[in-house]
Every structure is written in structure tokens, then in C-alpha cells.
């Protein structure tokens, strides 16, 4: 009986073995339990790594987008700056052109005014001379012997070869009850410069530099008949001579000795 029972129990065991699922049997047969665990862990790690890579790419992409947006903003600012600078340059160019036109127009006006001034000064000189002539025409002048008459006035020219300083020349004229010639018109200038191409006249700035006064105390009115570049006060020149063939004025050193002409 016991043998039978044992044989039965062995059979039961075999039966129980035969009742096991076919998959369980194959796993236990092909993959050991530890290998399954390692594969699972590796899969989890790979998944985690993949997630990190994806997150890294997303973050990098975000930084790139943000950097690109900054570049775009910078580019727009540059474009605005270039636009504003171009606008300013154009405005300055227009302003320069306008200033050029204004300057040209002002120069023309200045030329017109200068020529008008010259015309007015010439007529004033003529009028002044007319007044003087009228004042003297009441009585016809008779000049002393050796004097030259011009426009009812008497002039004395120093002897040929004689030469004096400005002060000595003036002293000579005063001794003749006259004074160094006062030139008020172009006619008078032409008359005097025909007598001597170089001679003292009664004009100086010895009292105050560049304040020209005639020997009768009157101021030089108008521009005078200066040579180009004169008066230049070169070396402190205070006395006026007619010099050079053009018969115009130069301020010279009062100490030089040249001919002179007196006017009565
Ligand atoms: Ca005169
Ligand atoms: Ca001077
Ligand atoms: Ca001079």
C-alpha cells in the first residue's frame, strides 16, 4: 500500500510538473533570471539617457532661438541706426547746399553794395570839391610866382632834386603860408601825381595809428586812393606819399627824404 501510495505521489509530482505553463518552462530554460533583470535595467537606463538627450536638445534649441531673436533685434537696431545716419547726412548735405546758395547770394549783394558805396563816395567827393570851388570862385585866385594854378587853387612843387622828410617838407610849406597838399578828388590826385611821381602829401596817422588825418585836422573820409596792400604800416610808417607810376598812396617812414607839394 505504501508503495502504491508513493508511486501515486511520484505520479502526482510528475503530473504537477506536466501542469506547469509552457512559457515559464521556456524562460527558465532560455534566460536566467539575473539576465532578465540586467536587460530591464539597461532598458531603463537607455530610456533615461534618451530623455536626457531630448531635454538637452530642447534646451539647446531654446538657447539658439533666443540667441537668434537677439541677433534679429540687433540687426533691426543697426538698420535703424543706418537709416537715421543716412537721414542726418542727407539733411546736412541739404543744409550745406543751402548755406552755399546763401553765401553766393550774400557775396553778390556785397558786391552791389560796394559798388554803390564807391559811386556814393565819388559823388560826395565831387560835391565837396564843388563846394570848395564855389567858396573860392567868389574871387578868382591869383597864384604867386612859381606856383601852379589848378581848379582855382595854388600849388607849390619843391625844386627838382630837392628832398626832405615829411616834417621838414611841411615846415617848408608852412613858411610859404600854405601846407602840404590835401587831396580830396581823383582830379586833384591826377594833377599832383603828374608833377611828381613820388611826393609827400599832407596825410598822416602819427597821432593815432591807422587814424588818418589831413594837415588841416580833418579826418580822411572815404577809402582814399591807396595802392593795393597799403597802408601796411611796415616798420611803423605814419606819413603818406604818392609813389610808383600808378599815382596812388603808400604809407612810408616819415624820415625818408623825397620831393613835396604844398597847397594854398
Ligand atoms: Ca586839395
Ligand atoms: Ca602808421
Ligand atoms: Ca607802406
Short mmCIF file of C-alpha atoms and ligand atoms in Angstrom, two decimals, residues 205-206 208-210 212 233 236-239 251, ligand 2:
data_model
loop_
_atom_site.label_atom_id
_atom_site.label_comp_id
_atom_site.label_asym_id
_atom_site.label_seq_id
_atom_site.Cartn_x
_atom_site.Cartn_y
_atom_site.Cartn_z
CA UNK A 205 48.48 158.72 -38.79
CA UNK A 206 51.25 159.88 -36.46
CA UNK A 208 46.90 157.67 -33.62
CA UNK A 209 47.81 154.53 -35.55
CA UNK A 210 45.54 153.88 -38.52
CA UNK A 212 44.40 159.11 -40.91
CA UNK A 233 52.46 150.36 -41.50
CA UNK A 236 55.78 151.97 -38.28
CA UNK A 237 55.01 154.05 -41.37
CA UNK A 238 52.95 157.13 -40.46
CA UNK A 239 53.35 159.55 -43.39
CA UNK A 251 52.25 154.94 -46.01
CA1 LIG B 2 51.09 154.10 -39.32
#
